[in-house]
Amino acid sequence: MWRKKEKTTEARTPLPTQTPTTSRTPTPARAEVVSSAPEPVGSLQEHYNNLCMEKFQKINPFLLHALQGVDEEIRKGLKGITLNIAGNNHSMPVERVTGEHFWILSKILEKNPYINGLDVRYNLISDVGAYYAARLLQKQHSLIYLNLMFNDIGPKGGELIAKALHRNTTLKYLRMTGNKVENEGGMFFAAMLQINSSLEKLDLGDCDLGMQSVIAFSTALTQNQTIKGINLNRPLLYGEQEESTVHLSHMLKENHCLVELYMSKHDVRNSGLKQLCDALHLNKSLRYLDISCNKITRDGIISLADVLKSNVTLEVIDLSFNRIENVGAKKLSETLASHNRSLKALSVVSNSIEGEGLVALSESMKTNTTLSNIYIWGNKFDEATCMAYSDLIQTGRLKPDNTDVEPYVVDGHAYLAEVSNGLKKYYYWTPTYGDACSLSCNAGFSIVPVGNQL
């Protein structure tokens, strides 16, 4: 195949006034001149080849292979196709997609009615590609899912995408996970939520958001009536007053549409959890609460156990990597056994719980038939714990796919081994083999299905 000399773009290209640095790729100033993409000729694969030759771009073999697969699906008459060009795919040689590659890709997808999902996670599109992603959102009217996680997109790229969503009316789910849009970019996304009325799920986890942008999201969500799920994991917060938790708690009192809230690594302490629980007494929509990786102890669980006595909407709670210990586990088990009949999944992974607390949780499942999923790995198992969970599994009360432990026996003694099940095992990665949408590995998403894609 004939191809010209390759031009490269750095992994993180600043985007003050113009985008790609190569002379053969149009800059934003010239983009209007070449904005009318040619109609697809024969197939996406052929269209890609023709565009690369026309624009003197090197063909990306991985991208070409992905387009070939989509062509085959289109020939079978399928619609609603997700184009998956994840850069962390290890089952085949991968040349990661850059901003210039994404420019060509956006030209192909602009007028394609068959593709409604685009997954370009773990590539190198940077702010250059973010510019063309923004243009794609303005021109492509069938795209409902866009995954840009870990693509080296900075504040400027975040601004461009957020502003493109002001007028977009089709996108339902956007993942920006791991792109360092920082506080500046976060403010643009918060402003977007005051205008956009179609986006249902937004993931800004690990984006280095600041306190200002978290507060701005809390304010925007008191008015926004369409967002059903938002991920604000791991902001960069300073101070000991838990301001972010206070503002998000106030938002929960006002918002009655939000179904999922992710607050992992928010430095939530017991006082902050009490603020959240006060809000949950009033909130009647939230079904999935992730407060993992915080500083919650047994004293904070008293507030959570109390709210579970009256709250009938919460179905999934992720308490992983806190420190509730035996006292907290027993307090939860008492509520689950005698009062709550709405919670379906509970994760207490790595919470310094010992045998007494773990056995109490297992006993609560005998009277509570609603609680179907429980995850306990990373705590301190004794023989009583191993026997208790072995009995739950063997009697059929706890299905093997609904927990992260599996019993086995050695010399007449019961033990528990870890299995790869959880609420969101495939949040950051997907397996090379097997089902990436496995219900056992992504139980949280199957119990509370907000967004069709992970």
Tab-separated table of C-alpha atoms in Angstrom:
chain	number	residue	atom	x	y	z
A	1	MET	CA	0.000	0.000	0.000
A	2	TRP	CA	1.364	3.382	-1.052
A	3	ARG	CA	1.819	5.824	1.783
A	4	LYS	CA	3.689	9.054	2.410
A	5	LYS	CA	6.250	9.855	5.059
A	6	GLU	CA	4.716	9.724	8.549
A	7	LYS	CA	4.172	12.866	10.561
A	8	THR	CA	3.946	12.611	14.335
A	9	THR	CA	2.317	14.623	17.072
A	10	GLU	CA	3.482	14.815	20.677
A	11	ALA	CA	1.390	13.015	23.276
A	12	ARG	CA	0.363	16.275	24.946
A	13	THR	CA	-0.005	19.119	22.457
A	14	PRO	CA	-1.119	22.469	23.891
A	15	LEU	CA	-4.082	23.993	22.107
A	16	PRO	CA	-4.054	27.759	22.522
A	17	THR	CA	-4.969	28.954	19.026
A	18	GLN	CA	-4.294	26.126	16.605
A	19	THR	CA	-4.449	22.371	16.875
A	20	PRO	CA	-2.237	19.957	14.903
A	21	THR	CA	1.273	21.121	14.138
A	22	THR	CA	1.710	19.320	10.834
A	23	SER	CA	1.103	21.350	7.707
A	24	ARG	CA	-0.904	18.588	6.055
A	25	THR	CA	-3.526	18.457	8.814
A	26	PRO	CA	-6.005	21.357	8.883
A	27	THR	CA	-5.856	23.691	11.858
A	28	PRO	CA	-9.036	25.022	13.478
A	29	ALA	CA	-8.564	28.234	11.522
A	30	ARG	CA	-8.661	26.277	8.240
A	31	ALA	CA	-11.043	23.547	9.363
A	32	GLU	CA	-14.120	25.186	7.840
A	33	VAL	CA	-12.516	24.954	4.416
A	34	VAL	CA	-12.295	21.159	4.587
A	35	SER	CA	-15.263	20.543	6.875
A	36	SER	CA	-17.385	18.806	4.242
A	37	ALA	CA	-16.212	15.205	4.535
A	38	PRO	CA	-16.646	13.093	1.398
A	39	GLU	CA	-19.384	10.485	1.518
A	40	PRO	CA	-18.201	6.980	2.433
A	41	VAL	CA	-17.111	5.034	-0.626
A	42	GLY	CA	-18.034	1.340	-0.517
A	43	SER	CA	-16.987	0.705	3.092
A	44	LEU	CA	-15.494	2.417	6.144
A	45	GLN	CA	-12.225	0.588	5.493
A	46	GLU	CA	-12.041	1.861	1.932
A	47	HIS	CA	-13.073	5.352	2.998
A	48	TYR	CA	-10.285	5.357	5.608
A	49	ASN	CA	-7.695	4.240	3.038
A	50	ASN	CA	-8.788	6.963	0.612
A	51	LEU	CA	-8.690	9.707	3.253
A	52	CYS	CA	-5.234	8.671	4.450
A	53	MET	CA	-3.898	8.818	0.905
A	54	GLU	CA	-5.613	12.127	0.241
A	55	LYS	CA	-4.322	13.745	3.450
A	56	PHE	CA	-0.872	12.095	3.323
A	57	GLN	CA	-1.404	10.297	6.626
A	58	LYS	CA	0.100	6.968	7.581
A	59	ILE	CA	-2.457	4.170	7.868
A	60	ASN	CA	-2.942	2.849	11.408
A	61	PRO	CA	-3.236	-0.987	11.087
A	62	PHE	CA	-5.175	-1.333	14.347
A	63	LEU	CA	-7.708	1.302	13.307
A	64	LEU	CA	-8.010	-0.291	9.880
A	65	HIS	CA	-8.720	-3.692	11.463
A	66	ALA	CA	-11.422	-2.182	13.734
A	67	LEU	CA	-13.136	-0.521	10.767
A	68	GLN	CA	-13.076	-3.812	8.880
A	69	GLY	CA	-14.954	-5.429	11.745
A	70	VAL	CA	-17.582	-2.668	11.681
A	71	ASP	CA	-17.982	-3.106	7.916
A	72	GLU	CA	-18.790	-6.778	8.482
A	73	GLU	CA	-21.421	-5.886	11.096
A	74	ILE	CA	-22.995	-3.328	8.757
A	75	ARG	CA	-23.160	-5.924	5.972
A	76	LYS	CA	-25.092	-8.178	8.362
A	77	GLY	CA	-27.665	-5.401	8.719
A	78	LEU	CA	-26.747	-4.457	12.296
A	79	LYS	CA	-27.313	-0.954	13.647
A	80	GLY	CA	-26.389	0.749	16.889
A	81	ILE	CA	-22.761	-0.403	16.556
A	82	THR	CA	-20.014	0.638	19.010
A	83	LEU	CA	-16.638	1.171	17.357
A	84	ASN	CA	-14.068	-0.149	19.837
A	85	ILE	CA	-10.489	1.039	19.308
A	86	ALA	CA	-9.273	0.793	22.900
A	87	GLY	CA	-5.509	1.325	23.042
A	88	ASN	CA	-5.003	-1.222	25.847
A	89	ASN	CA	-6.094	-4.178	23.728
A	90	HIS	CA	-3.339	-6.776	24.140
A	91	SER	CA	-4.850	-9.510	21.995
A	92	MET	CA	-3.432	-7.893	18.839
A	93	PRO	CA	-0.634	-5.444	17.950
A	94	VAL	CA	-1.832	-1.925	18.751
A	95	GLU	CA	-0.589	1.366	17.340
A	96	ARG	CA	-2.276	3.851	19.639
A	97	VAL	CA	-4.508	6.450	18.057
A	98	THR	CA	-3.104	9.989	18.058
A	99	GLY	CA	-4.819	13.321	17.491
A	100	GLU	CA	-4.103	13.153	13.765
A	101	HIS	CA	-5.499	9.616	13.515
A	102	PHE	CA	-8.611	10.820	15.313
A	103	TRP	CA	-9.002	13.660	12.807
A	104	ILE	CA	-9.276	11.101	9.992
A	105	LEU	CA	-11.591	8.938	12.096
A	106	SER	CA	-13.920	11.856	12.805
A	107	LYS	CA	-14.232	12.501	9.066
A	108	ILE	CA	-15.335	8.901	8.533
A	109	LEU	CA	-17.894	8.960	11.330
A	110	GLU	CA	-19.446	12.370	10.659
A	111	LYS	CA	-22.181	11.031	8.377
A	112	ASN	CA	-22.307	7.389	9.402
A	113	PRO	CA	-25.774	6.416	10.744
A	114	TYR	CA	-24.805	2.898	11.847
A	115	ILE	CA	-22.359	3.778	14.646
A	116	ASN	CA	-23.810	5.181	17.863
A	117	GLY	CA	-20.926	4.361	20.219
A	118	LEU	CA	-17.212	5.229	20.092
A	119	ASP	CA	-14.663	3.794	22.538
A	120	VAL	CA	-11.131	5.214	22.195
A	121	ARG	CA	-9.941	4.650	25.764
A	122	TYR	CA	-6.212	4.452	26.529
A	123	ASN	CA	-4.972	6.192	23.392
A	124	LEU	CA	-3.011	9.408	22.810
A	125	ILE	CA	-5.447	11.766	21.158
A	126	SER	CA	-4.572	14.638	23.568
A	127	ASP	CA	-6.083	18.125	23.163
A	128	VAL	CA	-5.640	17.831	19.405
A	129	GLY	CA	-8.008	14.881	19.231
A	130	ALA	CA	-10.314	16.566	21.758
A	131	TYR	CA	-10.802	19.387	19.252
A	132	TYR	CA	-11.964	16.921	16.602
A	133	ALA	CA	-14.054	15.019	19.159
A	134	ALA	CA	-15.826	18.301	19.890
A	135	ARG	CA	-16.452	18.847	16.176
A	136	LEU	CA	-17.750	15.296	15.875
A	137	LEU	CA	-20.231	15.925	18.691
A	138	GLN	CA	-21.510	18.943	16.791
A	139	LYS	CA	-21.916	17.130	13.458
A	140	GLN	CA	-22.707	13.483	14.263
A	141	HIS	CA	-26.345	13.100	15.300
A	142	SER	CA	-26.476	9.397	16.154
A	143	LEU	CA	-23.639	9.144	18.714
A	144	ILE	CA	-24.989	8.331	22.186
A	145	TYR	CA	-21.831	6.921	23.850
A	146	LEU	CA	-18.319	8.380	23.826
A	147	ASN	CA	-15.463	6.934	25.875
A	148	LEU	CA	-12.314	9.103	25.959
A	149	MET	CA	-10.844	7.828	29.229
A	150	PHE	CA	-7.067	8.141	29.734
A	151	ASN	CA	-6.247	10.010	26.536
A	152	ASP	CA	-3.954	12.725	27.869
A	153	ILE	CA	-6.632	15.391	27.416
A	154	GLY	CA	-5.962	18.538	29.432
A	155	PRO	CA	-8.006	21.550	30.567
A	156	LYS	CA	-8.202	23.060	27.078
A	157	GLY	CA	-9.443	19.840	25.520
A	158	GLY	CA	-11.977	19.484	28.319
A	159	GLU	CA	-13.228	22.995	27.634
A	160	LEU	CA	-13.731	22.224	23.930
A	161	ILE	CA	-15.705	19.036	24.601
A	162	ALA	CA	-17.828	20.672	27.293
A	163	LYS	CA	-18.718	23.590	25.025
A	164	ALA	CA	-19.592	21.211	22.182
A	165	LEU	CA	-22.172	19.611	24.482
A	166	HIS	CA	-24.009	22.916	24.842
A	167	ARG	CA	-25.760	22.222	21.539
A	168	ASN	CA	-25.486	18.451	21.319
A	169	THR	CA	-28.839	16.737	21.900
A	170	THR	CA	-27.987	13.076	21.307
A	171	LEU	CA	-25.050	12.034	23.533
A	172	LYS	CA	-26.224	10.111	26.597
A	173	TYR	CA	-22.992	8.883	28.205
A	174	LEU	CA	-19.559	10.535	28.275
A	175	ARG	CA	-16.487	9.031	29.967
A	176	MET	CA	-13.576	11.395	30.563
A	177	THR	CA	-11.999	9.240	33.291
A	178	GLY	CA	-8.298	9.872	33.906
A	179	ASN	CA	-7.947	12.940	31.667
A	180	LYS	CA	-6.406	15.734	33.733
A	181	VAL	CA	-8.915	18.444	32.877
A	182	GLU	CA	-8.286	19.804	36.374
A	183	ASN	CA	-10.379	22.461	38.098
A	184	GLU	CA	-10.451	24.671	35.004
A	185	GLY	CA	-11.908	22.004	32.734
A	186	GLY	CA	-14.246	20.824	35.480
A	187	MET	CA	-15.815	24.282	35.687
A	188	PHE	CA	-16.704	24.116	31.974
A	189	PHE	CA	-18.363	20.718	32.421
A	190	ALA	CA	-20.339	22.038	35.404
A	191	ALA	CA	-21.485	25.012	33.305
A	192	MET	CA	-22.461	22.601	30.532
A	193	LEU	CA	-24.839	20.776	32.887
A	194	GLN	CA	-26.811	23.993	33.261
A	195	ILE	CA	-27.477	24.024	29.492
A	196	ASN	CA	-27.404	20.440	28.196
A	197	SER	CA	-30.674	18.542	28.642
A	198	SER	CA	-29.833	15.189	27.047
A	199	LEU	CA	-26.698	13.827	28.788
A	200	GLU	CA	-27.637	11.122	31.300
A	201	LYS	CA	-24.274	9.918	32.628
A	202	LEU	CA	-20.987	11.782	33.069
A	203	ASP	CA	-17.769	10.236	34.362
A	204	LEU	CA	-15.079	12.680	35.512
A	205	GLY	CA	-13.313	10.330	37.919
A	206	ASP	CA	-9.537	10.764	38.354
A	207	CYS	CA	-9.628	14.056	36.430
A	208	ASP	CA	-7.901	16.145	39.146
A	209	LEU	CA	-11.014	18.225	39.795
A	210	GLY	CA	-10.650	20.885	42.477
A	211	MET	CA	-12.921	21.994	45.299
A	212	GLN	CA	-14.315	24.840	43.195
A	213	SER	CA	-15.463	22.558	40.388
A	214	VAL	CA	-16.949	19.966	42.794
A	215	ILE	CA	-19.011	22.742	44.387
A	216	ALA	CA	-20.005	23.936	40.894
A	217	PHE	CA	-21.232	20.423	40.029
A	218	SER	CA	-23.242	20.315	43.256
A	219	THR	CA	-24.861	23.628	42.354
A	220	ALA	CA	-25.593	22.611	38.757
A	221	LEU	CA	-27.138	19.298	39.803
A	222	THR	CA	-29.668	20.994	42.061
A	223	GLN	CA	-31.304	22.234	38.828
A	224	ASN	CA	-30.362	19.601	36.227
A	225	GLN	CA	-33.161	17.072	35.782
A	226	THR	CA	-31.619	14.730	33.196
A	227	ILE	CA	-28.324	13.506	34.695
A	228	LYS	CA	-28.920	10.087	36.239
A	229	GLY	CA	-25.314	9.144	37.043
A	230	ILE	CA	-22.218	11.207	37.853
A	231	ASN	CA	-18.729	10.098	38.847
A	232	LEU	CA	-16.603	12.632	40.730
A	233	ASN	CA	-14.038	10.182	42.128
A	234	ARG	CA	-10.683	11.361	43.458
A	235	PRO	CA	-10.791	15.154	43.297
A	236	LEU	CA	-7.797	17.069	44.615
A	237	LEU	CA	-9.134	18.458	47.878
A	238	TYR	CA	-7.295	20.366	50.570
A	239	GLY	CA	-8.581	21.060	54.062
A	240	GLU	CA	-10.293	19.124	56.803
A	241	GLN	CA	-13.813	20.578	56.678
A	242	GLU	CA	-15.281	18.176	54.084
A	243	GLU	CA	-16.748	21.017	52.031
A	244	SER	CA	-17.282	18.814	48.977
A	245	THR	CA	-19.345	16.338	51.028
A	246	VAL	CA	-21.414	19.143	52.538
A	247	HIS	CA	-22.280	20.593	49.115
A	248	LEU	CA	-23.042	17.200	47.561
A	249	SER	CA	-25.286	16.413	50.539
A	250	HIS	CA	-27.194	19.642	49.983
A	251	MET	CA	-27.545	18.705	46.302
A	252	LEU	CA	-29.069	15.325	47.224
A	253	LYS	CA	-31.763	17.100	49.226
A	254	GLU	CA	-32.779	19.121	46.149
A	255	ASN	CA	-32.152	16.643	43.314
A	256	HIS	CA	-34.715	13.891	42.798
A	257	CYS	CA	-33.459	12.491	39.480
A	258	LEU	CA	-29.902	11.338	40.275
A	259	VAL	CA	-29.664	7.544	40.448
A	260	GLU	CA	-25.876	6.977	40.778
A	261	LEU	CA	-23.346	9.005	42.772
A	262	TYR	CA	-19.657	8.078	42.945
A	263	MET	CA	-17.683	9.732	45.755
A	264	SER	CA	-14.663	7.463	46.059
A	265	LYS	CA	-11.517	9.106	47.515
A	266	HIS	CA	-13.365	12.223	48.666
A	267	ASP	CA	-11.771	12.146	52.127
A	268	VAL	CA	-15.220	11.519	53.634
A	269	ARG	CA	-15.088	11.112	57.402
A	270	ASN	CA	-17.788	10.226	59.920
A	271	SER	CA	-19.147	13.776	60.118
A	272	GLY	CA	-19.341	13.967	56.333
A	273	LEU	CA	-21.140	10.617	56.161
A	274	LYS	CA	-23.686	11.935	58.662
A	275	GLN	CA	-24.334	14.900	56.323
A	276	LEU	CA	-24.896	12.469	53.439
A	277	CYS	CA	-27.218	10.314	55.514
A	278	ASP	CA	-29.274	13.347	56.570
A	279	ALA	CA	-29.756	14.067	52.859
A	280	LEU	CA	-30.640	10.442	52.102
A	281	HIS	CA	-33.539	10.653	54.562
A	282	LEU	CA	-35.073	13.134	52.086
A	283	ASN	CA	-33.769	11.824	48.762
A	284	LYS	CA	-36.035	9.313	47.014
A	285	SER	CA	-34.129	8.670	43.769
A	286	LEU	CA	-30.536	7.591	44.570
A	287	ARG	CA	-30.045	3.846	44.065
A	288	TYR	CA	-26.235	3.494	43.863
A	289	LEU	CA	-23.867	5.159	46.346
A	290	ASP	CA	-20.103	4.663	46.094
A	291	ILE	CA	-18.244	5.964	49.157
A	292	SER	CA	-15.279	3.594	48.890
A	293	CYS	CA	-11.684	4.566	49.737
A	294	ASN	CA	-12.620	7.150	52.352
A	295	LYS	CA	-12.026	7.511	56.096
A	296	ILE	CA	-15.274	6.107	57.422
A	297	THR	CA	-15.089	4.176	60.697
A	298	ARG	CA	-17.525	2.274	62.889
A	299	ASP	CA	-18.931	5.506	64.379
A	300	GLY	CA	-19.991	6.747	60.947
A	301	ILE	CA	-21.811	3.503	60.189
A	302	ILE	CA	-24.332	4.337	62.916
A	303	SER	CA	-25.712	7.110	60.677
A	304	LEU	CA	-25.760	4.841	57.610
A	305	ALA	CA	-27.496	2.008	59.475
A	306	ASP	CA	-30.083	4.484	60.716
A	307	VAL	CA	-30.899	5.812	57.249
A	308	LEU	CA	-31.207	2.274	55.879
A	309	LYS	CA	-34.099	1.699	58.284
A	310	SER	CA	-36.256	4.210	56.412
A	311	ASN	CA	-34.673	4.601	52.960
A	312	VAL	CA	-36.341	2.298	50.447
A	313	THR	CA	-34.523	3.339	47.247
A	314	LEU	CA	-30.826	2.569	47.884
A	315	GLU	CA	-29.967	-0.735	46.208
A	316	VAL	CA	-26.147	-0.702	46.018
A	317	ILE	CA	-23.671	0.628	48.593
A	318	ASP	CA	-19.911	0.406	48.100
A	319	LEU	CA	-18.047	0.787	51.403
A	320	SER	CA	-14.825	-0.864	50.201
A	321	PHE	CA	-11.512	0.259	51.684
A	322	ASN	CA	-12.823	2.042	54.747
A	323	ARG	CA	-12.451	0.889	58.360
A	324	ILE	CA	-15.829	-0.064	59.795
A	325	GLU	CA	-14.457	-3.068	61.774
A	326	ASN	CA	-16.623	-5.557	63.689
A	327	VAL	CA	-18.780	-2.935	65.394
A	328	GLY	CA	-19.743	-1.311	62.092
A	329	ALA	CA	-20.411	-4.661	60.414
A	330	LYS	CA	-22.651	-5.791	63.283
A	331	LYS	CA	-24.554	-2.497	63.214
A	332	LEU	CA	-25.204	-2.922	59.474
A	333	SER	CA	-26.217	-6.564	59.927
A	334	GLU	CA	-28.785	-5.649	62.608
A	335	THR	CA	-30.450	-3.145	60.267
A	336	LEU	CA	-30.357	-5.523	57.298
A	337	ALA	CA	-31.830	-8.355	59.331
A	338	SER	CA	-34.709	-6.482	60.930
A	339	HIS	CA	-35.544	-3.335	58.937
A	340	ASN	CA	-34.139	-2.861	55.427
A	341	ARG	CA	-35.609	-4.790	52.505
A	342	SER	CA	-34.388	-2.689	49.581
A	343	LEU	CA	-30.586	-3.063	49.572
A	344	LYS	CA	-29.467	-5.636	46.982
A	345	ALA	CA	-25.660	-5.332	47.014
A	346	LEU	CA	-23.154	-4.434	49.716
A	347	SER	CA	-19.366	-4.294	49.412
A	348	VAL	CA	-17.288	-4.204	52.599
A	349	VAL	CA	-13.993	-5.259	50.977
A	350	SER	CA	-10.912	-4.435	53.095
A	351	ASN	CA	-12.645	-2.916	56.112
A	352	SER	CA	-10.662	-4.521	58.958
A	353	ILE	CA	-13.637	-6.750	59.799
A	354	GLU	CA	-12.903	-9.950	61.701
A	355	GLY	CA	-14.826	-13.196	62.076
A	356	GLU	CA	-17.490	-11.901	64.460
A	357	GLY	CA	-18.569	-9.074	62.122
A	358	LEU	CA	-18.429	-11.189	58.976
A	359	VAL	CA	-20.515	-13.950	60.541
A	360	ALA	CA	-23.081	-11.343	61.637
A	361	LEU	CA	-23.415	-10.170	58.038
A	362	SER	CA	-23.874	-13.737	56.843
A	363	GLU	CA	-26.593	-14.306	59.476
A	364	SER	CA	-28.483	-11.224	58.261
A	365	MET	CA	-28.727	-12.791	54.804
A	366	LYS	CA	-30.727	-15.688	56.223
A	367	THR	CA	-33.600	-13.404	57.197
A	368	ASN	CA	-33.105	-10.739	54.527
A	369	THR	CA	-33.926	-12.308	51.171
A	370	THR	CA	-33.482	-9.068	49.190
A	371	LEU	CA	-29.726	-8.737	49.773
A	372	SER	CA	-28.337	-10.872	46.947
A	373	ASN	CA	-24.737	-9.651	46.530
A	374	ILE	CA	-22.108	-9.304	49.239
A	375	TYR	CA	-18.350	-8.774	48.827
A	376	ILE	CA	-16.048	-9.411	51.794
A	377	TRP	CA	-12.531	-10.126	50.505
A	378	GLY	CA	-9.633	-8.340	52.207
A	379	ASN	CA	-10.943	-8.807	55.756
A	380	LYS	CA	-9.751	-11.218	58.461
A	381	PHE	CA	-11.294	-14.640	57.927
A	382	ASP	CA	-11.455	-17.234	60.665
A	383	GLU	CA	-12.886	-20.756	60.397
A	384	ALA	CA	-16.329	-19.620	61.547
A	385	THR	CA	-16.407	-17.076	58.713
A	386	CYS	CA	-15.361	-19.676	56.156
A	387	MET	CA	-18.024	-22.085	57.374
A	388	ALA	CA	-20.739	-19.404	57.410
A	389	TYR	CA	-20.188	-18.319	53.801
A	390	SER	CA	-19.640	-21.911	52.632
A	391	ASP	CA	-23.090	-22.755	54.036
A	392	LEU	CA	-24.694	-19.745	52.328
A	393	ILE	CA	-23.266	-20.809	48.965
A	394	GLN	CA	-23.977	-24.532	49.362
A	395	THR	CA	-27.593	-23.965	50.416
A	396	GLY	CA	-28.134	-21.656	47.424
A	397	ARG	CA	-28.876	-18.559	49.504
A	398	LEU	CA	-25.759	-16.862	48.077
A	399	LYS	CA	-25.044	-17.539	44.421
A	400	PRO	CA	-21.349	-18.056	43.519
A	401	ASP	CA	-21.539	-15.221	40.963
A	402	ASN	CA	-22.815	-12.788	43.601
A	403	THR	CA	-19.809	-12.800	45.916
A	404	ASP	CA	-16.043	-12.481	45.667
A	405	VAL	CA	-15.163	-15.615	47.658
A	406	GLU	CA	-15.309	-19.323	46.885
A	407	PRO	CA	-15.120	-22.083	49.518
A	408	TYR	CA	-12.725	-25.008	49.423
A	409	VAL	CA	-11.714	-27.658	51.939
A	410	VAL	CA	-8.242	-28.832	52.920
A	411	ASP	CA	-7.748	-31.598	55.519
A	412	GLY	CA	-11.307	-31.176	56.721
A	413	HIS	CA	-11.006	-27.415	57.263
A	414	ALA	CA	-12.987	-24.845	55.251
A	415	TYR	CA	-11.232	-21.909	53.590
A	416	LEU	CA	-12.258	-19.071	51.254
A	417	ALA	CA	-10.461	-18.150	48.029
A	418	GLU	CA	-10.871	-14.898	46.102
A	419	VAL	CA	-12.773	-14.909	42.812
A	420	SER	CA	-12.917	-12.066	40.302
A	421	ASN	CA	-16.445	-10.849	41.012
A	422	GLY	CA	-17.430	-7.392	42.187
A	423	LEU	CA	-19.549	-4.299	41.732
A	424	LYS	CA	-17.322	-2.823	39.018
A	425	LYS	CA	-14.315	-5.041	38.383
A	426	TYR	CA	-14.008	-3.825	34.802
A	427	TYR	CA	-14.216	-0.113	35.505
A	428	TYR	CA	-10.614	0.641	34.496
A	429	TRP	CA	-9.940	-2.312	32.212
A	430	THR	CA	-11.673	-5.106	30.326
A	431	PRO	CA	-10.486	-8.706	30.020
A	432	THR	CA	-8.629	-9.911	26.945
A	433	TYR	CA	-10.786	-13.037	26.900
A	434	GLY	CA	-14.303	-13.614	28.128
A	435	ASP	CA	-17.293	-11.338	28.500
A	436	ALA	CA	-16.415	-7.724	29.312
A	437	CYS	CA	-20.054	-7.127	30.272
A	438	SER	CA	-20.227	-10.088	32.662
A	439	LEU	CA	-22.943	-9.535	35.260
A	440	SER	CA	-20.880	-11.198	37.992
A	441	CYS	CA	-17.933	-8.841	37.510
A	442	ASN	CA	-20.039	-5.695	37.066
A	443	ALA	CA	-22.925	-6.407	39.418
A	444	GLY	CA	-23.418	-2.764	40.314
A	445	PHE	CA	-24.069	-1.836	36.688
A	446	SER	CA	-26.517	-4.728	36.204
A	447	ILE	CA	-28.516	-3.967	39.365
A	448	VAL	CA	-28.648	-0.244	38.581
A	449	PRO	CA	-28.340	0.001	34.772
A	450	VAL	CA	-27.633	3.644	33.949
A	451	GLY	CA	-25.941	3.848	30.538
A	452	ASN	CA	-25.837	0.942	28.126
A	453	GLN	CA	-22.036	0.745	28.002
A	454	LEU	CA	-19.426	0.457	30.753
